mmCIF file of C-alpha atoms in Angstrom:
data_model
loop_
_atom_site.group_PDB
_atom_site.id
_atom_site.type_symbol
_atom_site.label_atom_id
_atom_site.label_comp_id
_atom_site.label_asym_id
_atom_site.label_seq_id
_atom_site.Cartn_x
_atom_site.Cartn_y
_atom_site.Cartn_z
ATOM 1 C CA MET A 30 102.098 129.658 99.661
ATOM 2 C CA ALA A 31 103.130 127.304 102.463
ATOM 3 C CA VAL A 32 100.459 124.793 101.403
ATOM 4 C CA ILE A 33 101.542 125.055 97.750
ATOM 5 C CA TRP A 34 105.137 124.447 98.842
ATOM 6 C CA GLY A 35 103.898 121.465 100.858
ATOM 7 C CA VAL A 36 102.164 119.992 97.786
ATOM 8 C CA ILE A 37 105.390 120.397 95.763
ATOM 9 C CA LEU A 38 107.367 118.595 98.472
ATOM 10 C CA HIS A 39 104.793 115.776 98.534
ATOM 11 C CA ALA A 40 105.194 115.527 94.749
ATOM 12 C CA LEU A 41 108.968 115.173 95.136
ATOM 13 C CA GLY A 42 108.403 112.437 97.720
ATOM 14 C CA GLY A 43 105.995 110.685 95.368
ATOM 15 C CA PHE A 44 108.549 110.872 92.561
ATOM 16 C CA ALA A 45 111.228 109.339 94.815
ATOM 17 C CA SER A 46 108.933 106.525 95.928
ATOM 18 C CA GLY A 47 107.675 105.862 92.415
ATOM 19 C CA SER A 48 111.246 105.691 91.102
ATOM 20 C CA PHE A 49 113.261 103.970 93.840
ATOM 21 C CA TYR A 50 112.943 100.450 92.408
ATOM 22 C CA LEU A 51 114.537 101.356 89.078
ATOM 23 C CA PRO A 52 118.197 100.964 90.240
ATOM 24 C CA TYR A 53 117.393 97.480 91.582
ATOM 25 C CA LYS A 54 116.639 96.418 88.011
ATOM 26 C CA LYS A 55 120.322 96.990 87.229
ATOM 27 C CA VAL A 56 121.580 94.613 89.934
ATOM 28 C CA LYS A 57 123.044 91.478 88.355
ATOM 29 C CA GLY A 58 123.524 88.001 89.800
ATOM 30 C CA TRP A 59 122.252 88.684 93.335
ATOM 31 C CA ALA A 60 119.206 87.114 94.942
ATOM 32 C CA TRP A 61 116.366 89.436 95.925
ATOM 33 C CA GLU A 62 117.132 89.150 99.655
ATOM 34 C CA SER A 63 120.755 90.154 99.067
ATOM 35 C CA TYR A 64 120.122 93.372 97.196
ATOM 36 C CA TRP A 65 117.085 94.273 99.318
ATOM 37 C CA LEU A 66 119.175 94.031 102.500
ATOM 38 C CA VAL A 67 122.042 96.149 101.129
ATOM 39 C CA GLY A 68 119.641 98.811 99.857
ATOM 40 C CA GLY A 69 117.716 98.650 103.131
ATOM 41 C CA ILE A 70 120.786 99.320 105.263
ATOM 42 C CA ILE A 71 121.288 102.520 103.282
ATOM 43 C CA SER A 72 117.641 103.606 103.486
ATOM 44 C CA TRP A 73 116.927 102.587 107.095
ATOM 45 C CA VAL A 74 120.253 103.341 108.812
ATOM 46 C CA PHE A 75 122.735 105.516 106.956
ATOM 47 C CA ALA A 76 120.359 107.886 105.153
ATOM 48 C CA PRO A 77 118.095 108.776 108.120
ATOM 49 C CA TRP A 78 121.027 109.284 110.495
ATOM 50 C CA ILE A 79 123.075 111.318 108.026
ATOM 51 C CA MET A 80 120.181 113.489 106.864
ATOM 52 C CA GLY A 81 118.791 113.699 110.402
ATOM 53 C CA SER A 82 122.142 114.861 111.806
ATOM 54 C CA LEU A 83 122.438 117.480 109.057
ATOM 55 C CA THR A 84 118.934 118.897 109.527
ATOM 56 C CA VAL A 85 117.975 118.286 113.190
ATOM 57 C CA HIS A 86 119.767 120.337 115.844
ATOM 58 C CA ASN A 87 121.267 118.017 118.485
ATOM 59 C CA LEU A 88 119.549 114.887 117.140
ATOM 60 C CA LEU A 89 120.897 112.570 119.849
ATOM 61 C CA GLY A 90 119.843 115.038 122.545
ATOM 62 C CA VAL A 91 116.312 115.215 121.114
ATOM 63 C CA LEU A 92 115.957 111.426 121.095
ATOM 64 C CA HIS A 93 117.371 111.255 124.642
ATOM 65 C CA GLN A 94 114.719 113.721 125.862
ATOM 66 C CA ALA A 95 111.846 111.859 124.218
ATOM 67 C CA ASP A 96 109.511 109.865 126.416
ATOM 68 C CA ASN A 97 110.203 106.110 126.380
ATOM 69 C CA SER A 98 106.567 105.362 125.582
ATOM 70 C CA THR A 99 106.677 107.658 122.537
ATOM 71 C CA LEU A 100 109.903 106.072 121.328
ATOM 72 C CA LEU A 101 108.502 102.563 121.811
ATOM 73 C CA TRP A 102 105.235 103.203 119.968
ATOM 74 C CA THR A 103 107.004 104.995 117.138
ATOM 75 C CA TYR A 104 109.469 102.112 116.849
ATOM 76 C CA MET A 105 106.707 99.481 116.932
ATOM 77 C CA TRP A 106 104.758 101.223 114.164
ATOM 78 C CA GLY A 107 108.032 101.145 112.246
ATOM 79 C CA VAL A 108 108.356 97.391 112.828
ATOM 80 C CA LEU A 109 104.830 96.867 111.493
ATOM 81 C CA TRP A 110 105.507 99.196 108.578
ATOM 82 C CA GLY A 111 108.605 97.075 107.925
ATOM 83 C CA PHE A 112 106.361 94.150 106.999
ATOM 84 C CA GLY A 113 104.737 96.391 104.402
ATOM 85 C CA GLY A 114 108.095 97.565 103.085
ATOM 86 C CA LEU A 115 109.397 94.022 102.975
ATOM 87 C CA THR A 116 106.486 92.689 100.946
ATOM 88 C CA PHE A 117 106.374 95.902 98.879
ATOM 89 C CA GLY A 118 109.526 94.798 97.109
ATOM 90 C CA LEU A 119 108.001 91.388 96.454
ATOM 91 C CA ALA A 120 104.905 93.009 94.934
ATOM 92 C CA MET A 121 107.156 94.899 92.510
ATOM 93 C CA ARG A 122 108.870 91.626 91.573
ATOM 94 C CA TYR A 123 105.643 89.819 90.769
ATOM 95 C CA LEU A 124 103.473 92.619 89.337
ATOM 96 C CA GLY A 125 105.866 95.284 88.043
ATOM 97 C CA LEU A 126 105.889 98.986 88.881
ATOM 98 C CA SER A 127 102.587 100.186 87.442
ATOM 99 C CA LEU A 128 100.269 97.373 88.563
ATOM 100 C CA GLY A 129 102.177 96.681 91.801
ATOM 101 C CA MET A 130 102.117 100.315 92.906
ATOM 102 C CA ALA A 131 98.442 100.804 92.010
ATOM 103 C CA VAL A 132 97.254 97.803 94.024
ATOM 104 C CA THR A 133 99.610 98.228 96.995
ATOM 105 C CA LEU A 134 99.327 101.978 97.431
ATOM 106 C CA GLY A 135 95.622 102.079 96.681
ATOM 107 C CA LEU A 136 95.071 99.779 99.649
ATOM 108 C CA CYS A 137 97.598 101.760 101.674
ATOM 109 C CA ALA A 138 95.571 104.918 101.071
ATOM 110 C CA VAL A 139 92.383 103.126 102.132
ATOM 111 C CA PHE A 140 93.744 101.783 105.416
ATOM 112 C CA GLY A 141 95.787 104.897 106.156
ATOM 113 C CA THR A 142 92.523 106.827 106.026
ATOM 114 C CA ILE A 143 90.015 104.495 107.647
ATOM 115 C CA VAL A 144 91.959 102.885 110.523
ATOM 116 C CA PRO A 145 92.542 106.011 112.682
ATOM 117 C CA PRO A 146 88.828 106.883 113.047
ATOM 118 C CA LEU A 147 88.133 103.233 113.885
ATOM 119 C CA TYR A 148 90.884 103.325 116.528
ATOM 120 C CA LEU A 149 89.712 106.682 117.923
ATOM 121 C CA GLY A 150 86.071 105.585 117.997
ATOM 122 C CA THR A 151 84.959 108.364 115.650
ATOM 123 C CA PHE A 152 83.930 106.078 112.767
ATOM 124 C CA PRO A 153 80.154 106.131 113.549
ATOM 125 C CA ALA A 154 80.181 109.946 113.492
ATOM 126 C CA LEU A 155 82.223 109.804 110.304
ATOM 127 C CA VAL A 156 79.608 107.660 108.553
ATOM 128 C CA HIS A 157 76.808 110.099 109.421
ATOM 129 C CA SER A 158 78.618 113.270 108.366
ATOM 130 C CA PRO A 159 78.872 114.733 104.825
ATOM 131 C CA SER A 160 82.666 114.644 105.062
ATOM 132 C CA GLY A 161 82.659 111.023 106.193
ATOM 133 C CA GLN A 162 80.303 109.973 103.425
ATOM 134 C CA THR A 163 82.568 111.684 100.881
ATOM 135 C CA ILE A 164 85.584 109.867 102.294
ATOM 136 C CA LEU A 165 83.815 106.507 102.145
ATOM 137 C CA MET A 166 82.777 107.207 98.556
ATOM 138 C CA GLY A 167 86.428 107.855 97.754
ATOM 139 C CA LEU A 168 87.408 104.560 99.360
ATOM 140 C CA VAL A 169 84.810 102.726 97.269
ATOM 141 C CA VAL A 170 86.237 104.338 94.112
ATOM 142 C CA CYS A 171 89.726 103.313 95.237
ATOM 143 C CA VAL A 172 88.695 99.679 95.707
ATOM 144 C CA MET A 173 86.982 99.747 92.313
ATOM 145 C CA GLY A 174 90.185 101.057 90.762
ATOM 146 C CA ILE A 175 92.185 98.266 92.393
ATOM 147 C CA VAL A 176 89.716 95.666 91.092
ATOM 148 C CA ILE A 177 89.974 97.136 87.584
ATOM 149 C CA CYS A 178 93.791 97.034 87.771
ATOM 150 C CA GLY A 179 93.579 93.413 88.863
ATOM 151 C CA LEU A 180 91.253 92.660 85.965
ATOM 152 C CA ALA A 181 93.780 94.230 83.594
ATOM 153 C CA GLY A 182 96.454 91.993 85.090
ATOM 154 C CA ILE A 183 94.295 88.922 84.448
ATOM 155 C CA MET A 184 93.680 90.066 80.877
ATOM 156 C CA LYS A 185 97.405 90.537 80.366
ATOM 157 C CA GLU A 186 98.191 87.126 81.839
ATOM 158 C CA ARG A 187 95.700 85.415 79.527
ATOM 159 C CA SER A 188 96.727 87.284 76.375
ATOM 160 C CA LEU A 189 100.521 86.826 76.618
ATOM 161 C CA THR A 190 102.626 83.724 76.310
ATOM 162 C CA SER A 191 104.911 82.719 79.182
ATOM 163 C CA LYS A 192 107.885 83.988 77.191
ATOM 164 C CA GLN A 193 106.283 87.385 76.620
ATOM 165 C CA LYS A 194 105.484 87.742 80.335
ATOM 166 C CA LYS A 195 109.088 87.056 81.303
ATOM 167 C CA GLU A 196 110.338 89.587 78.757
ATOM 168 C CA THR A 197 108.468 92.442 80.459
ATOM 169 C CA ILE A 198 108.515 91.302 84.129
ATOM 170 C CA ALA A 199 110.906 88.421 84.793
ATOM 171 C CA GLU A 200 108.931 86.930 87.710
ATOM 172 C CA PHE A 201 105.393 87.971 86.771
ATOM 173 C CA ASP A 202 102.865 86.078 88.908
ATOM 174 C CA LEU A 203 99.451 87.722 89.209
ATOM 175 C CA ARG A 204 97.983 85.559 91.978
ATOM 176 C CA LYS A 205 101.042 85.651 94.197
ATOM 177 C CA GLY A 206 101.597 89.343 93.431
ATOM 178 C CA VAL A 207 98.072 90.435 94.350
ATOM 179 C CA LEU A 208 98.163 88.527 97.653
ATOM 180 C CA VAL A 209 101.490 90.109 98.557
ATOM 181 C CA ALA A 210 100.317 93.565 97.431
ATOM 182 C CA VAL A 211 97.176 93.379 99.599
ATOM 183 C CA PHE A 212 99.234 92.545 102.703
ATOM 184 C CA SER A 213 101.827 95.181 101.840
ATOM 185 C CA GLY A 214 99.209 97.878 101.308
ATOM 186 C CA ILE A 215 97.643 97.230 104.710
ATOM 187 C CA MET A 216 100.936 97.192 106.618
ATOM 188 C CA SER A 217 102.498 100.118 104.741
ATOM 189 C CA ALA A 218 99.831 102.414 106.182
ATOM 190 C CA CYS A 219 101.636 102.043 109.533
ATOM 191 C CA MET A 220 104.141 104.687 108.374
ATOM 192 C CA SER A 221 101.369 107.266 108.677
ATOM 193 C CA PHE A 222 100.515 106.026 112.184
ATOM 194 C CA GLY A 223 104.197 106.084 113.201
ATOM 195 C CA LEU A 224 104.604 109.712 112.126
ATOM 196 C CA THR A 225 101.518 110.627 114.131
ATOM 197 C CA ALA A 226 102.759 108.753 117.216
ATOM 198 C CA GLY A 227 106.157 110.421 116.910
ATOM 199 C CA GLN A 228 104.911 114.017 116.815
ATOM 200 C CA PRO A 229 106.181 114.663 120.409
ATOM 201 C CA ILE A 230 109.681 113.879 119.080
ATOM 202 C CA ALA A 231 109.214 116.377 116.264
ATOM 203 C CA GLU A 232 108.072 118.982 118.783
ATOM 204 C CA LEU A 233 111.202 118.409 120.879
ATOM 205 C CA ALA A 234 113.278 118.857 117.726
ATOM 206 C CA ARG A 235 111.523 122.139 117.000
ATOM 207 C CA GLN A 236 112.073 123.353 120.560
ATOM 208 C CA SER A 237 115.771 122.524 120.280
ATOM 209 C CA GLY A 238 116.140 124.942 117.382
ATOM 210 C CA THR A 239 115.346 122.732 114.379
ATOM 211 C CA ALA A 240 113.540 124.416 111.509
ATOM 212 C CA GLU A 241 109.903 123.339 111.278
ATOM 213 C CA LEU A 242 110.582 122.135 107.744
ATOM 214 C CA PHE A 243 112.943 119.407 109.038
ATOM 215 C CA MET A 244 111.531 118.498 112.465
ATOM 216 C CA ASN A 245 109.942 115.231 111.246
ATOM 217 C CA ASN A 246 113.387 113.893 110.305
ATOM 218 C CA ALA A 247 113.936 113.124 113.995
ATOM 219 C CA ILE A 248 110.921 110.775 113.908
ATOM 220 C CA LEU A 249 112.151 108.993 110.783
ATOM 221 C CA VAL A 250 115.297 107.806 112.586
ATOM 222 C CA VAL A 251 113.115 105.820 115.027
ATOM 223 C CA ILE A 252 110.479 104.594 112.549
ATOM 224 C CA LEU A 253 113.029 103.389 110.009
ATOM 225 C CA LEU A 254 114.992 101.604 112.723
ATOM 226 C CA GLY A 255 111.842 99.567 113.291
ATOM 227 C CA GLY A 256 111.615 98.924 109.563
ATOM 228 C CA LEU A 257 115.233 97.760 109.529
ATOM 229 C CA THR A 258 114.485 95.230 112.283
ATOM 230 C CA THR A 259 111.776 93.492 110.282
ATOM 231 C CA ASN A 260 113.548 93.542 106.931
ATOM 232 C CA ALA A 261 117.003 92.579 108.218
ATOM 233 C CA VAL A 262 115.695 89.560 110.132
ATOM 234 C CA TRP A 263 113.824 88.240 107.088
ATOM 235 C CA CYS A 264 116.569 88.921 104.548
ATOM 236 C CA ILE A 265 119.287 87.359 106.708
ATOM 237 C CA TYR A 266 117.042 84.342 107.261
ATOM 238 C CA LEU A 267 116.636 83.960 103.486
ATOM 239 C CA ASN A 268 120.390 84.462 102.974
ATOM 240 C CA VAL A 269 121.063 81.545 105.301
ATOM 241 C CA LYS A 270 118.182 79.371 104.101
ATOM 242 C CA ASN A 271 118.979 79.823 100.416
ATOM 243 C CA LYS A 272 122.743 80.077 100.958
ATOM 244 C CA THR A 273 122.715 83.378 99.085
ATOM 245 C CA TYR A 274 125.030 85.005 101.638
ATOM 246 C CA THR A 275 127.767 84.090 99.161
ATOM 247 C CA ASP A 276 126.419 86.791 96.823
ATOM 248 C CA TYR A 277 128.258 89.541 98.686
ATOM 249 C CA LEU A 278 131.742 88.048 98.207
ATOM 250 C CA ASN A 279 131.236 86.106 94.984
ATOM 251 C CA PRO A 280 134.114 87.199 92.703
ATOM 252 C CA THR A 281 132.156 86.296 89.559
ATOM 253 C CA MET A 282 129.454 88.871 90.324
ATOM 254 C CA PRO A 283 129.848 92.668 89.869
ATOM 255 C CA ALA A 284 129.841 93.338 93.637
ATOM 256 C CA LEU A 285 130.837 97.018 93.628
ATOM 257 C CA ARG A 286 128.447 97.804 90.781
ATOM 258 C CA ASN A 287 125.621 96.035 92.586
ATOM 259 C CA VAL A 288 126.335 97.837 95.853
ATOM 260 C CA LEU A 289 126.265 101.211 94.101
ATOM 261 C CA PHE A 290 122.914 100.481 92.478
ATOM 262 C CA CYS A 291 121.541 99.199 95.797
ATOM 263 C CA ALA A 292 122.777 102.364 97.514
ATOM 264 C CA ALA A 293 121.080 104.518 94.874
ATOM 265 C CA ALA A 294 117.811 102.613 95.341
ATOM 266 C CA GLY A 295 118.052 102.778 99.133
ATOM 267 C CA PHE A 296 118.776 106.491 99.264
ATOM 268 C CA THR A 297 115.963 107.222 96.797
ATOM 269 C CA TRP A 298 113.622 105.123 98.945
ATOM 270 C CA TYR A 299 114.549 107.259 101.976
ATOM 271 C CA LEU A 300 113.982 110.509 100.069
ATOM 272 C CA GLN A 301 110.260 109.746 99.804
ATOM 273 C CA PHE A 302 109.983 110.039 103.602
ATOM 274 C CA PHE A 303 112.390 112.981 103.760
ATOM 275 C CA PHE A 304 110.239 115.018 101.373
ATOM 276 C CA TYR A 305 107.014 113.655 102.866
ATOM 277 C CA GLY A 306 108.064 114.864 106.316
ATOM 278 C CA MET A 307 108.991 118.272 104.918
ATOM 279 C CA GLY A 308 105.714 118.538 103.026
ATOM 280 C CA ASP A 309 103.754 117.467 106.089
ATOM 281 C CA SER A 310 105.289 120.297 108.116
ATOM 282 C CA GLN A 311 104.069 122.881 105.589
ATOM 283 C CA MET A 312 100.458 121.775 105.185
ATOM 284 C CA GLY A 313 99.126 123.565 108.277
ATOM 285 C CA ALA A 314 95.361 123.085 108.532
ATOM 286 C CA TYR A 315 95.544 120.890 105.406
ATOM 287 C CA ARG A 316 97.851 118.346 107.057
ATOM 288 C CA PHE A 317 95.100 115.703 106.831
ATOM 289 C CA SER A 318 95.461 115.579 103.037
ATOM 290 C CA GLY A 319 99.186 114.746 103.075
ATOM 291 C CA TRP A 320 98.791 110.966 103.080
ATOM 292 C CA THR A 321 96.359 110.889 100.167
ATOM 293 C CA LEU A 322 98.501 113.366 98.201
ATOM 294 C CA HIS A 323 101.545 111.185 98.805
ATOM 295 C CA MET A 324 99.770 108.060 97.572
ATOM 296 C CA ALA A 325 98.398 109.813 94.487
ATOM 297 C CA PHE A 326 101.788 111.148 93.412
ATOM 298 C CA ILE A 327 103.462 107.757 93.928
ATOM 299 C CA ILE A 328 100.862 105.951 91.826
ATOM 300 C CA ALA A 329 101.091 108.582 89.094
ATOM 301 C CA PHE A 330 104.899 108.498 88.835
ATOM 302 C CA SER A 331 105.178 104.703 89.135
ATOM 303 C CA SER A 332 102.574 104.309 86.398
ATOM 304 C CA PHE A 333 104.651 106.586 84.200
ATOM 305 C CA TRP A 334 107.770 104.469 84.788
ATOM 306 C CA GLY A 335 105.815 101.276 84.189
ATOM 307 C CA LEU A 336 104.792 102.526 80.764
ATOM 308 C CA MET A 337 108.291 103.835 79.988
ATOM 309 C CA LEU A 338 109.781 100.433 80.862
ATOM 310 C CA HIS A 339 107.249 98.690 78.579
ATOM 311 C CA GLU A 340 105.884 96.505 81.379
ATOM 312 C CA TRP A 341 102.655 96.190 79.410
ATOM 313 C CA ARG A 342 104.375 95.495 76.103
ATOM 314 C CA GLY A 343 102.472 92.958 74.040
ATOM 315 C CA ALA A 344 99.184 93.570 75.836
ATOM 316 C CA ASN A 345 96.253 94.348 73.542
ATOM 317 C CA ARG A 346 94.551 97.730 73.358
ATOM 318 C CA LEU A 347 91.619 96.707 75.569
ATOM 319 C CA THR A 348 94.001 95.603 78.328
ATOM 320 C CA MET A 349 95.916 98.896 78.117
ATOM 321 C CA ARG A 350 92.705 100.890 78.331
ATOM 322 C CA THR A 351 91.560 98.826 81.291
ATOM 323 C CA VAL A 352 94.728 99.380 83.326
ATOM 324 C CA ALA A 353 94.643 103.091 82.445
ATOM 325 C CA VAL A 354 91.067 103.360 83.764
ATOM 326 C CA GLY A 355 92.036 101.495 86.929
ATOM 327 C CA ILE A 356 95.035 103.715 87.675
ATOM 328 C CA VAL A 357 93.053 106.893 86.991
ATOM 329 C CA ALA A 358 90.341 105.642 89.364
ATOM 330 C CA VAL A 359 92.884 105.023 92.135
ATOM 331 C CA VAL A 360 94.406 108.491 91.706
ATOM 332 C CA PHE A 361 90.965 110.125 91.522
ATOM 333 C CA SER A 362 89.884 108.344 94.706
ATOM 334 C CA THR A 363 92.661 110.075 96.640
ATOM 335 C CA VAL A 364 91.296 113.411 95.421
ATOM 336 C CA ILE A 365 87.821 112.482 96.701
ATOM 337 C CA VAL A 366 89.225 111.373 100.059
ATOM 338 C CA GLY A 367 91.263 114.566 100.341
ATOM 339 C CA TYR A 368 88.156 116.662 99.612
ATOM 340 C CA GLY A 369 86.208 114.710 102.223
ATOM 341 C CA ASN A 370 88.919 115.452 104.752
ATOM 342 C CA TYR A 371 88.732 119.124 103.778
ATOM 343 C CA LEU A 372 84.991 119.159 104.475
ATOM 344 C CA GLY A 373 85.691 117.506 107.825
ATOM 345 C CA SER A 374 88.249 120.149 108.744
ATOM 346 C CA GLU A 375 85.872 122.971 107.843
ATOM 347 C CA GLN A 376 82.895 121.620 109.815
ATOM 348 C CA PRO A 377 84.553 121.619 113.262
ATOM 349 C CA THR A 378 85.914 125.109 112.586
ATOM 350 C CA ALA A 379 82.440 126.399 111.829
ATOM 351 C CA SER A 380 80.918 124.810 114.921
ATOM 352 C CA LYS A 381 83.826 124.822 117.349
ATOM 353 C CA LYS A 382 81.748 126.701 119.912
ATOM 354 C CA GLU A 383 79.349 123.805 120.028
ATOM 355 C CA GLN A 384 81.728 120.849 119.979
ATOM 356 C CA PRO A 385 85.461 120.123 119.755
ATOM 357 C CA ALA A 386 86.992 119.216 116.442
ATOM 358 C CA ARG A 387 87.615 115.554 115.921
ATOM 359 C CA PRO A 388 90.006 114.048 113.382
ATOM 360 C CA VAL A 389 88.358 112.262 110.500
ATOM 361 C CA ALA A 390 91.310 110.752 108.753
ATOM 362 C CA ALA A 391 94.925 109.840 109.092
ATOM 363 C CA GLU A 392 97.729 111.841 107.641
#
């Protein structure tokens, strides 16, 4: 039952992540850097501290007890993840929800799975094991799905007029969007690494009396502070460079309305990590599958919103079928990777007398 509850929590996190960008579409008259910064302050500062204080017993005391090295590494993974979060918003601008999420998160799932065994030196053993071969097959399917989604984007670009493209996605740019999405997908995987590095903080939270369900919220405070650093520096730079800092006090723009929509987007963005951390704490021996589950749910929900918002309006039937095949392939690849991880978790258990268990994939 705990694992089932964990899957439900991962689904809620996927829904939050797949939906967070919707309120930004209601922001009027502000440059991207202006509304991204306001939403980011909510998601990277206010939300984690408020929710962390409500759910983690003696949050400040827990962080004070944490080892400086743990805090530094967790923060640095957050800084690197911040580059992924920063460019994630750009990918949504240029590709829309369905295509942008499929490409970005498909790559995120790939790197979130394959980098840890490379770092730990277990990749050669992974390649020669049934579980590792299954995982690699899943990654190949994921890349194929991304390529198919990209092909659908090219087909859409060629079949629609410039006016039609702007009607569905105001700044649609396939080439720029794919480049940004590739970078974002690679860097966004650092969230998984940050949560792993911050597990000593979660353990301190548990020892201080925090329920296991909420112990990862203490880690999020540190990781998201790193994400704030990256995003704030870039957005403020663009505010100054483009002179868009006037957006915040421009009396001709609906400032309060924009702030409220940015706050809604920012808080929804945070909820993906809130529910992900809760789901992660409930997975037990199946913790390895959390990252792939998270990616699959995000892609599924964002694809739903992309269709509901008519992002592919005007595209011909062949293009629609192509993007559907691509998205299904990306989601299915996460199932294959999760099954490969399951095989890897079973093998060490069966032979633990002969050799110690070694991780085969990132959470």
